[in-house]
Short mmCIF file of C-alpha atoms in Angstrom, two decimals:
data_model
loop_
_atom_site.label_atom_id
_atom_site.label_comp_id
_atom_site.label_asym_id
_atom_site.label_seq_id
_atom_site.Cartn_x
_atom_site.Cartn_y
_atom_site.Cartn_z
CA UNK A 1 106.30 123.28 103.35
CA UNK A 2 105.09 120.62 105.75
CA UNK A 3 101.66 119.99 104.13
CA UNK A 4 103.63 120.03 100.97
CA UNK A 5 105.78 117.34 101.99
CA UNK A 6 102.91 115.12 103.14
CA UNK A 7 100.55 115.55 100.16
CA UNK A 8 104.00 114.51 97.92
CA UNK A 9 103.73 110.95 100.22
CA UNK A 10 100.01 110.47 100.03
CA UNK A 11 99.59 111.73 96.31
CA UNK A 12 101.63 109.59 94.95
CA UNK A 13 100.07 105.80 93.67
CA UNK A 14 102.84 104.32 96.28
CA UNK A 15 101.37 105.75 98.97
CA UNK A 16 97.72 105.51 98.45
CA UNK A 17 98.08 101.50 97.62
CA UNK A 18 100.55 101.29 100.64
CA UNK A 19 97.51 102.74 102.69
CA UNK A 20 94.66 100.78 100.96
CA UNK A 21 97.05 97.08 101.73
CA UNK A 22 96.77 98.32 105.50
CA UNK A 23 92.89 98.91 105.62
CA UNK A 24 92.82 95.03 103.73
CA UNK A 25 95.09 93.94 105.84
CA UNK A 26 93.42 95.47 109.17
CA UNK A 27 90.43 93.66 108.16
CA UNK A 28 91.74 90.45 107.65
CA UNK A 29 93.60 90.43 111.45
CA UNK A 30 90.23 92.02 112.90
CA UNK A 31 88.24 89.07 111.82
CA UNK A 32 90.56 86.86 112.81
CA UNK A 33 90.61 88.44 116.26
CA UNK A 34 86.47 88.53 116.42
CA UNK A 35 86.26 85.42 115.40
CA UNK A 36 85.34 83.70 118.00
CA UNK A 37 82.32 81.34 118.39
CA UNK A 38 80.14 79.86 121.70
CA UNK A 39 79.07 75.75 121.82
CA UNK A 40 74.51 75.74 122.64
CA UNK A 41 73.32 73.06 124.35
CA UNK A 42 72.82 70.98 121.15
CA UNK A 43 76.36 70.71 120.45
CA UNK A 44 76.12 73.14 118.03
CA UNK A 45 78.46 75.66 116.95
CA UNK A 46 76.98 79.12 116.66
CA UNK A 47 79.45 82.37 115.92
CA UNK A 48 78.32 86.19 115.18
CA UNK A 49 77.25 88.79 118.05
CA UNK A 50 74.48 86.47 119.49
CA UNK A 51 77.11 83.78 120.48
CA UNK A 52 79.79 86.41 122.18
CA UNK A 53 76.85 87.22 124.19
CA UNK A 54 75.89 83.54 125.48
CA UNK A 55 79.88 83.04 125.97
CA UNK A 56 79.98 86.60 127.65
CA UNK A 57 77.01 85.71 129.95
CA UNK A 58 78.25 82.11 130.94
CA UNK A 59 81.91 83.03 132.04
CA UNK A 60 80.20 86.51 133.83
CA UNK A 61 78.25 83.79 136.08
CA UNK A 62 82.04 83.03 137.75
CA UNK A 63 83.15 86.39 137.68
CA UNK A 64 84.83 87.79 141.13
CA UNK A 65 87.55 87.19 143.44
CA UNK A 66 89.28 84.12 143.05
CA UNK A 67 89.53 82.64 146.39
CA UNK A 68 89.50 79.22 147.79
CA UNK A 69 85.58 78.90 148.01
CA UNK A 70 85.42 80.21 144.40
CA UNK A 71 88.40 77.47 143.16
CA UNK A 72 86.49 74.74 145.33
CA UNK A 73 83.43 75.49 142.80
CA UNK A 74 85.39 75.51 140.11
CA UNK A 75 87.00 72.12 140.78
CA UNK A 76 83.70 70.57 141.79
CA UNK A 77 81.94 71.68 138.57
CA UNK A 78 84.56 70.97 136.24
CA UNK A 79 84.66 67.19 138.01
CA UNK A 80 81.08 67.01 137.39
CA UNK A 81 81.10 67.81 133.77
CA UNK A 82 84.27 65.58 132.85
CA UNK A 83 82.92 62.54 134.37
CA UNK A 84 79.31 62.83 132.85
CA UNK A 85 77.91 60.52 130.34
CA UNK A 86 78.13 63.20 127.63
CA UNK A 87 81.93 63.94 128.38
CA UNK A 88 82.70 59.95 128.50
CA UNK A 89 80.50 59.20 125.33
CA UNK A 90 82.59 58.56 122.73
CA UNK A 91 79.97 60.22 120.17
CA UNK A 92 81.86 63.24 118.90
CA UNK A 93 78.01 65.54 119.69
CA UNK A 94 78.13 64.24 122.97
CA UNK A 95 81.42 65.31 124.01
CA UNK A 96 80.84 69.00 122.15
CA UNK A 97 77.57 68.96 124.68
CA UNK A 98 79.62 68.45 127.76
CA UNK A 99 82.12 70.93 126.38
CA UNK A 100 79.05 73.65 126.16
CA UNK A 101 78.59 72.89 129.91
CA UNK A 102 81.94 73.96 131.14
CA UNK A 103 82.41 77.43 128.81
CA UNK A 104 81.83 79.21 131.91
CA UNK A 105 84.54 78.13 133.56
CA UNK A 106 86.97 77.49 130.94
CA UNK A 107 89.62 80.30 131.53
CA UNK A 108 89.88 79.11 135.39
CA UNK A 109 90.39 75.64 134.54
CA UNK A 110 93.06 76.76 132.40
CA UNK A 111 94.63 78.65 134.82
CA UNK A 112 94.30 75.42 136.93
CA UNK A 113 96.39 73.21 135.09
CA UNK A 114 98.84 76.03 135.14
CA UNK A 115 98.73 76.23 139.24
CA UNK A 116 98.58 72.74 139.55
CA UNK A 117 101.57 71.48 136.69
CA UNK A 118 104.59 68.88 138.13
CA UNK A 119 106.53 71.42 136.70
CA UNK A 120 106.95 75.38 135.97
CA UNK A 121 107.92 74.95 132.18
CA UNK A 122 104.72 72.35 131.99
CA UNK A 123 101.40 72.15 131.00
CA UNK A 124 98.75 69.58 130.98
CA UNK A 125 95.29 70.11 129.66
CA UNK A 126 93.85 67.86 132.06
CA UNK A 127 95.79 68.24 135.06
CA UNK A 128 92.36 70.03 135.99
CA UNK A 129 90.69 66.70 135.96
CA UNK A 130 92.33 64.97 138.68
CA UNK A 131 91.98 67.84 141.12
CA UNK A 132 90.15 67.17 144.31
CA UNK A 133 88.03 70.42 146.72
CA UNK A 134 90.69 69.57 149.13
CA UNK A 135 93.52 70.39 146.54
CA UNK A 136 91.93 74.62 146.27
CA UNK A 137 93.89 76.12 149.18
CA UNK A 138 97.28 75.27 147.26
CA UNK A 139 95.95 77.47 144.07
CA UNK A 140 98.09 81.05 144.64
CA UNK A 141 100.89 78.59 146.79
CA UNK A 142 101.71 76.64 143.80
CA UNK A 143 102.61 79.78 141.43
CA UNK A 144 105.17 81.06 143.69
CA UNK A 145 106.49 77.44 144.60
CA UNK A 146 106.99 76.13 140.87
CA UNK A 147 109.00 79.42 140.32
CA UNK A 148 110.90 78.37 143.43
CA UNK A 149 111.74 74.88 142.20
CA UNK A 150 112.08 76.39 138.65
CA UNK A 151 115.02 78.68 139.69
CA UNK A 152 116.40 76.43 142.26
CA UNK A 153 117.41 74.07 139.26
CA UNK A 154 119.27 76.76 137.20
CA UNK A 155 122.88 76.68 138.08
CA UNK A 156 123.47 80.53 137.13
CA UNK A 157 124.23 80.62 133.73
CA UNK A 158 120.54 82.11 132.95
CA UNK A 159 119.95 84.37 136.37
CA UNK A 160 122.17 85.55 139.20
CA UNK A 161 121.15 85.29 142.87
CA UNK A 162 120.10 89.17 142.68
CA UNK A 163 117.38 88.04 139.79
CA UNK A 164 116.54 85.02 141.34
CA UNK A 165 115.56 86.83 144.46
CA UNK A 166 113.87 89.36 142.37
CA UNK A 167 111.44 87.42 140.54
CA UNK A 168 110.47 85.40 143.68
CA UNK A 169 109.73 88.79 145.72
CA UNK A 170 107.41 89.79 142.30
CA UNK A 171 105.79 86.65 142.59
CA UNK A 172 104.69 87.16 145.96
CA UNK A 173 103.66 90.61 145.49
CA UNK A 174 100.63 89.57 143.48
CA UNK A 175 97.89 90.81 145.83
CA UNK A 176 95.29 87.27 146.35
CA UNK A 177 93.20 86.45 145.91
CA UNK A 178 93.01 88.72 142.37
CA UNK A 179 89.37 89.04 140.91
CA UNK A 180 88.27 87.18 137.77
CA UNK A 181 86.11 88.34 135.11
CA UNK A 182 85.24 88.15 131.19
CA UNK A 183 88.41 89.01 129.35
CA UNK A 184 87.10 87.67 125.87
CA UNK A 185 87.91 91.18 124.24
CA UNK A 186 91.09 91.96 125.95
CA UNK A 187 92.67 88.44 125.40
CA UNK A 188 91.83 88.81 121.55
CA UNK A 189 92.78 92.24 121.36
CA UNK A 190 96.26 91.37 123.04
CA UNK A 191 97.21 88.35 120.48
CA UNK A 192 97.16 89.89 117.91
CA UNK A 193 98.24 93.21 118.74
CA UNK A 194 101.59 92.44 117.50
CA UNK A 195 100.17 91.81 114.13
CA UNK A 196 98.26 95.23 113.67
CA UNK A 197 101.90 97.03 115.06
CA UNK A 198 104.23 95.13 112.96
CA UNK A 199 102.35 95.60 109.49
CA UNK A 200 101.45 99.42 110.41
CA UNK A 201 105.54 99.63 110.82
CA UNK A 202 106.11 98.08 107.96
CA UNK A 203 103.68 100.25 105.93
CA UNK A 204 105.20 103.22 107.39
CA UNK A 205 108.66 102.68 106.79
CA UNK A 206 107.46 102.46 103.12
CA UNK A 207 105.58 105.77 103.27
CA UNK A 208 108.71 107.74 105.05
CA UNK A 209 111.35 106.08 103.29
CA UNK A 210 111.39 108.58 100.55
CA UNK A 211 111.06 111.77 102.47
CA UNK A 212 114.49 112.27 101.85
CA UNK A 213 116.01 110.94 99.27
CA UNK A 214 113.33 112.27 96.85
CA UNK A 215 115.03 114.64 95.78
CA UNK A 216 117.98 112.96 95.04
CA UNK A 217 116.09 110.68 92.80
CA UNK A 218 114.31 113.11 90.58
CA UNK A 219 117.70 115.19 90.00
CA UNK A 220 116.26 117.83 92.40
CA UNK A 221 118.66 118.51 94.95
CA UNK A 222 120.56 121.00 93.42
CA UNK A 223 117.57 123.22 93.51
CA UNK A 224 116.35 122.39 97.17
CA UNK A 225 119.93 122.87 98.44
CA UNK A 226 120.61 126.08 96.99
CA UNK A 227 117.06 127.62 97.48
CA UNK A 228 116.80 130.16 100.16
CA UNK A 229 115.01 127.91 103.25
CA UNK A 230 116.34 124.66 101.75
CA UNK A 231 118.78 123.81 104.34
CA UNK A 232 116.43 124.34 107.69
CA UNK A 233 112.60 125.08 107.52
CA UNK A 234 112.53 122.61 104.44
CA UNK A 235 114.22 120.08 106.29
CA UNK A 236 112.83 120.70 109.38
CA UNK A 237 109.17 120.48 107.40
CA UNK A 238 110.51 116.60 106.33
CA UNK A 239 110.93 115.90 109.67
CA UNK A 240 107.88 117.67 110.92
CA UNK A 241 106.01 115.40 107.96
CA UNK A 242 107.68 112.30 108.85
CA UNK A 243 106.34 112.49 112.87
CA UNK A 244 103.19 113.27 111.62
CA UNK A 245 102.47 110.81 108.90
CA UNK A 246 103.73 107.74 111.64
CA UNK A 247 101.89 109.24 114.81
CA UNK A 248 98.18 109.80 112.67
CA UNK A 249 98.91 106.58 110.85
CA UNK A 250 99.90 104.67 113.90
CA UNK A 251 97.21 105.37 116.56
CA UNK A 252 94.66 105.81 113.58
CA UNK A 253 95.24 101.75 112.82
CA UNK A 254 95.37 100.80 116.57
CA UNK A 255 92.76 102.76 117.83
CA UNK A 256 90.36 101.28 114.92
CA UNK A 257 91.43 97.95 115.97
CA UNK A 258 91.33 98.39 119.18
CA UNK A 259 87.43 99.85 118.97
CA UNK A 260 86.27 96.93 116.57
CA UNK A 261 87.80 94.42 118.81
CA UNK A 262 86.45 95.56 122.33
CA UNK A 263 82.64 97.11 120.67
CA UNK A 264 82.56 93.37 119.36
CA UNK A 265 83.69 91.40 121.94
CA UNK A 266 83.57 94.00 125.02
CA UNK A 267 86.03 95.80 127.18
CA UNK A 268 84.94 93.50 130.41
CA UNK A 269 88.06 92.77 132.95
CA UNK A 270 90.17 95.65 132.20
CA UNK A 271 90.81 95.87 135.88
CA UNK A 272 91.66 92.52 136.40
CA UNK A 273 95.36 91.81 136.73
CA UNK A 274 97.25 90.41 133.96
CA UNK A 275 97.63 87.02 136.34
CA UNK A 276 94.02 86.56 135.62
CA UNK A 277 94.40 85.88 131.87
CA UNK A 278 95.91 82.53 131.11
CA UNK A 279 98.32 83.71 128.91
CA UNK A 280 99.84 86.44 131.78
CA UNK A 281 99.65 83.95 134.73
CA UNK A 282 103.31 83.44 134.40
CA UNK A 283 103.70 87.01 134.29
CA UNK A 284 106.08 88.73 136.78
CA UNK A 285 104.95 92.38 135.94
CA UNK A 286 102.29 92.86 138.73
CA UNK A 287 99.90 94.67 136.40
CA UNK A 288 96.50 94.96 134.92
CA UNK A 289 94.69 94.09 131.93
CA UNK A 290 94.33 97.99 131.13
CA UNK A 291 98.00 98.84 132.16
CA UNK A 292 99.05 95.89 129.91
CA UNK A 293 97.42 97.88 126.94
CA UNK A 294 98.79 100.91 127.60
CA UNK A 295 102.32 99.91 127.93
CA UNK A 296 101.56 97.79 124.38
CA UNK A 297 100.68 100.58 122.20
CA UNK A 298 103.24 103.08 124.25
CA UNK A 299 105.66 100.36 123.38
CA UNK A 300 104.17 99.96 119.83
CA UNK A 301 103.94 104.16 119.16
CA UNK A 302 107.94 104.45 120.20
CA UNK A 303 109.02 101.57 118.44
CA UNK A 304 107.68 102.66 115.35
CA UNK A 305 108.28 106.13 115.68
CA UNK A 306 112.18 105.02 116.37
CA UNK A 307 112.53 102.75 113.09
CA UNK A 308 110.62 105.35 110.86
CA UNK A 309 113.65 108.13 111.98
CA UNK A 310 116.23 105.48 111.71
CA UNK A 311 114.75 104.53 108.15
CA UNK A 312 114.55 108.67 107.62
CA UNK A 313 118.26 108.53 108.51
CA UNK A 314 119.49 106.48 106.18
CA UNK A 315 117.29 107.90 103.52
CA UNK A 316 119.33 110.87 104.01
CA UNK A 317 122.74 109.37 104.54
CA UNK A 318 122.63 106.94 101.63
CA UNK A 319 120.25 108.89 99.18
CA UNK A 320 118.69 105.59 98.61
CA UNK A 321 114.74 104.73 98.94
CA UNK A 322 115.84 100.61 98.85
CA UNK A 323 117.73 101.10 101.49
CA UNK A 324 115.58 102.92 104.03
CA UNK A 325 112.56 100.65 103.29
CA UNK A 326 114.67 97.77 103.97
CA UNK A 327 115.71 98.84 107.98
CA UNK A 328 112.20 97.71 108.91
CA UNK A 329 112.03 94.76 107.62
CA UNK A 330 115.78 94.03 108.98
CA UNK A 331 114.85 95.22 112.11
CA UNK A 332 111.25 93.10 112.78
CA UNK A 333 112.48 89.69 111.04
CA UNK A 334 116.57 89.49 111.78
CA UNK A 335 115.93 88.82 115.24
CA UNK A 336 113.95 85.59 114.50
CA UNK A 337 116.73 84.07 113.14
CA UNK A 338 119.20 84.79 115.87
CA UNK A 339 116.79 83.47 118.27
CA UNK A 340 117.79 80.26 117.41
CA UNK A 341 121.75 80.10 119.13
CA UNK A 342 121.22 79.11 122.57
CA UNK A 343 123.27 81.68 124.64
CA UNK A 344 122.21 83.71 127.52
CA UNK A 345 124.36 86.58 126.33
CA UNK A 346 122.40 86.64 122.61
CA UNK A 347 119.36 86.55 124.26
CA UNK A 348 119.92 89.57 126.81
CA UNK A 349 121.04 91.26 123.25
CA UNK A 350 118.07 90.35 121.52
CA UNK A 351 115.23 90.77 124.44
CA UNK A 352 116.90 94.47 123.84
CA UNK A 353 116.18 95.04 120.16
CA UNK A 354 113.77 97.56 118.59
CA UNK A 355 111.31 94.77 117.25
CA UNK A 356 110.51 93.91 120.94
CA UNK A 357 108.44 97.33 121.84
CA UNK A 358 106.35 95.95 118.28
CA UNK A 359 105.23 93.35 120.42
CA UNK A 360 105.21 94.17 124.30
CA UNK A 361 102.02 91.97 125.04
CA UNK A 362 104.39 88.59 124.18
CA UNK A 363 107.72 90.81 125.83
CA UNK A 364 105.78 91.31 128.89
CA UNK A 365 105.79 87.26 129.29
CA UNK A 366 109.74 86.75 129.06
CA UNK A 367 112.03 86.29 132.13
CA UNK A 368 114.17 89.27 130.07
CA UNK A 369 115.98 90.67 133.70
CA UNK A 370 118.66 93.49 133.45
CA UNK A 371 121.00 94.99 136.24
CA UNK A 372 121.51 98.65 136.38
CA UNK A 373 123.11 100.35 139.32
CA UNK A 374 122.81 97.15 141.60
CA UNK A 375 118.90 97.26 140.52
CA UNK A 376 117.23 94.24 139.08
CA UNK A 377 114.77 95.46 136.53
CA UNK A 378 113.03 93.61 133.55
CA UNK A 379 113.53 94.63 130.14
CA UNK A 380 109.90 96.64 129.67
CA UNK A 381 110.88 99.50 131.64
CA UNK A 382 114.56 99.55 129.72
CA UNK A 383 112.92 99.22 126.05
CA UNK A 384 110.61 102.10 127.08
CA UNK A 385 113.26 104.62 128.25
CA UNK A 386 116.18 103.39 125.80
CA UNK A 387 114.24 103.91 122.70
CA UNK A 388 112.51 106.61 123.88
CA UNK A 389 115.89 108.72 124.36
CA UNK A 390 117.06 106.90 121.30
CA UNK A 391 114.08 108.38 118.82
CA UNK A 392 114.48 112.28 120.39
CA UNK A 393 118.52 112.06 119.47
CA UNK A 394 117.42 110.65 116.29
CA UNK A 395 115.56 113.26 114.93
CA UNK A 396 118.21 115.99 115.46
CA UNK A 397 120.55 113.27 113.52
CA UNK A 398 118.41 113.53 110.92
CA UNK A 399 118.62 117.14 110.54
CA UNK A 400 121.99 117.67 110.52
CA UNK A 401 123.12 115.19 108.39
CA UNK A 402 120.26 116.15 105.60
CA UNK A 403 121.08 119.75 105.99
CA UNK A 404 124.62 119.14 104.91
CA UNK A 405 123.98 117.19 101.88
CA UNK A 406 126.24 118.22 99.30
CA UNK A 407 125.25 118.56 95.74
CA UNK A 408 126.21 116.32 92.77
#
């Protein structure tokens, strides 16, 4: 019964051209994310595996711990290279030559104008300029004292004292100085992670949508409900199928990506914490760079698996295919829209939703806080265990509301 029920999802022309979109699609977002390229000495552009290499070997020359000697360097070189002739020229091949000099240290002066910014909410892209040797031992103060300022200017209405106190005690649990290293693949990977999970989901809640209501549409539930296993191994078999088709799908598509992106690019700086990476510096979560990918396609495998047996649910509630493709598609894009009222209590309702474990990588940046039992917690841990308990009640659900389908 349960191969039966997945050869009816993958034999019919639905389901194949739902899987061929996802391959094209796949492709597309893995170029996108490989496509990076590496300025020679010449000025020159040059993309393809021979330029990931020269970009890989010219940031790997400032790999290691991050500590004041190592941001003196860093401030001394990038000085040097912004107030050359090439970087002052106003030839347009002059300044792309002065930009080849400072790929090395590119991600660390980024994360310098970060440490460095008037304010928390700020960034300048050449606040790095300006800096002086004598300005390094400030690098790891001036994270945890623009977070200070930062809270010290909301008046309550976004955090209470208990949150307050906890995101200060998270900043300055970030063990310093944190080592640095080539994170090419891992940044890449994690931007567009969110793509590759939202368009698997949304493929999937196509192919599962008509588990169920199949039968209803081809006028065959009289005989499935009145056959001899109809109302338990059959739909315990549509169940079985539906789990099955989203878990191979699902770590089938990331896993693929995930291999292109990091053979391509390379898995360098997966111990590095996520503080390390410009776009986690802001980060709270004292993490690394692998734990960061685990908890993304954890987050991505339960969030899908959740919205494929809500979609299977009301598939078998409403008899309707329409209406249990829509749910993903409610579920990943209505949020968007309410993002835009400005109210604390909308957005601890929103950093809550289902679409949020489709994109942990950009949830793992939000202030999202949440007290439970006189604990401060942020919302990762929550989404993980809420849906998780969600999708196991779910499936249950499922069955018993199929099993008691009457016949028309």
């Amino acid at each position: 019964m349960f191969q039966y029920e997945v050869k009816k999802v993958f034999s019919k022309t639905g389901g194949k051209t739902a899987l061929l979109l996802l391959l094209i699609l796949m492709g597309v977002t893995c170029y996108f994310a490989t496509h990076v390229y590496y300025v020679d000495g010449n000025g020159d552009k040059r993309f393809g595996p021979a330029a990931v290499s020269k970009l890989r070997d010219a940031q790997k020359e400032w790999a290691g711990y991050l500590d004041e000697e190592k941001i003196c360097q860093v401030i001394a070189e990038n000085k040097r290279i912004r107030y050359s002739k090439e970087a002052l020229s106003e030839e347009p091949r002059q300044q792309e030559i002065a930009y080849s000099r400072g790929q090395g240290i590119r991600e660390i002066r980024n994360l310098l104008n970060y440490s460095y910014a008037s304010h928390f909410r700020e960034y300048d892209y050449y606040r790095a300029d300006d800096l002086e040797e004598k300005d390094a031992p400030e690098f790891y103060v001036n994270r945890t004292a623009l977070m200070k300022e930062w809270l010290d200017e909301d008046t309550g209405e976004t955090f209470s004292q208990p949150e307050k106190e906890y995101l200060l005690k998270q900043y300055e649990r970030l063990e310093t100085p944190f080592y640095y290293d080539y994170m090419m693949g891992w940044t890449r990977l994690f931007e567009f992670a969110p793509t590759i999970v939202m368009i698997t989901m949304l493929i999937l809640g196509y192919l599962v949508a008509g588990i169920f209501s199949g039968e209803f549409v081809w006028k065959a539930d009289a005989i499935f409900f009145s056959s001899l296993y109809g109302r338990n191994k059959a739909v315990a078999s549509k169940i079985k199928a539906g789990f099955w088709i989203v878990t191979a799908i699902y770590w089938a598509a990331v896993l693929l990506y995930t291999a292109i992106t990091l053979l391509y690019l390379g898995a360098d700086g997966a111990g590095c914490p996520v503080q390390a990476d410009t776009s986690g510096w802001k980060c709270f979560y004292n993490i690394t760079v692998w734990q960061k990918y685990l908890l993304i396609v954890a987050g991505g495998y339960i969030g899908c698996l959740f919205i494929s047996f809500l979609s299977m649910l009301v598939s078998a509630k409403t008899r309707s295919t329409v209406m249990a493709v829509m749910i993903p598609f409610i579920l990943i894009f209505i949020p968007s829209f309410l993002a835009n009222i400005n109210s604390a209590a909308v957005s601890k309702i929103l950093y809550l939703l289902p679409d949020q474990l489709l994109q942990v990588g950009n949830a793992l940046n939000y202030f999202s806080l949440y007290t439970l039992g006189g604990r401060v917690t942020g919302a990762i841990p929550v989404l993980l265990a809420l849906y998780g308990v969600l999708t196991v009640i779910l499936a249950p659900l499922v069955y018993w509301e199929y099993r008691r389908g009457q016949i028309r």
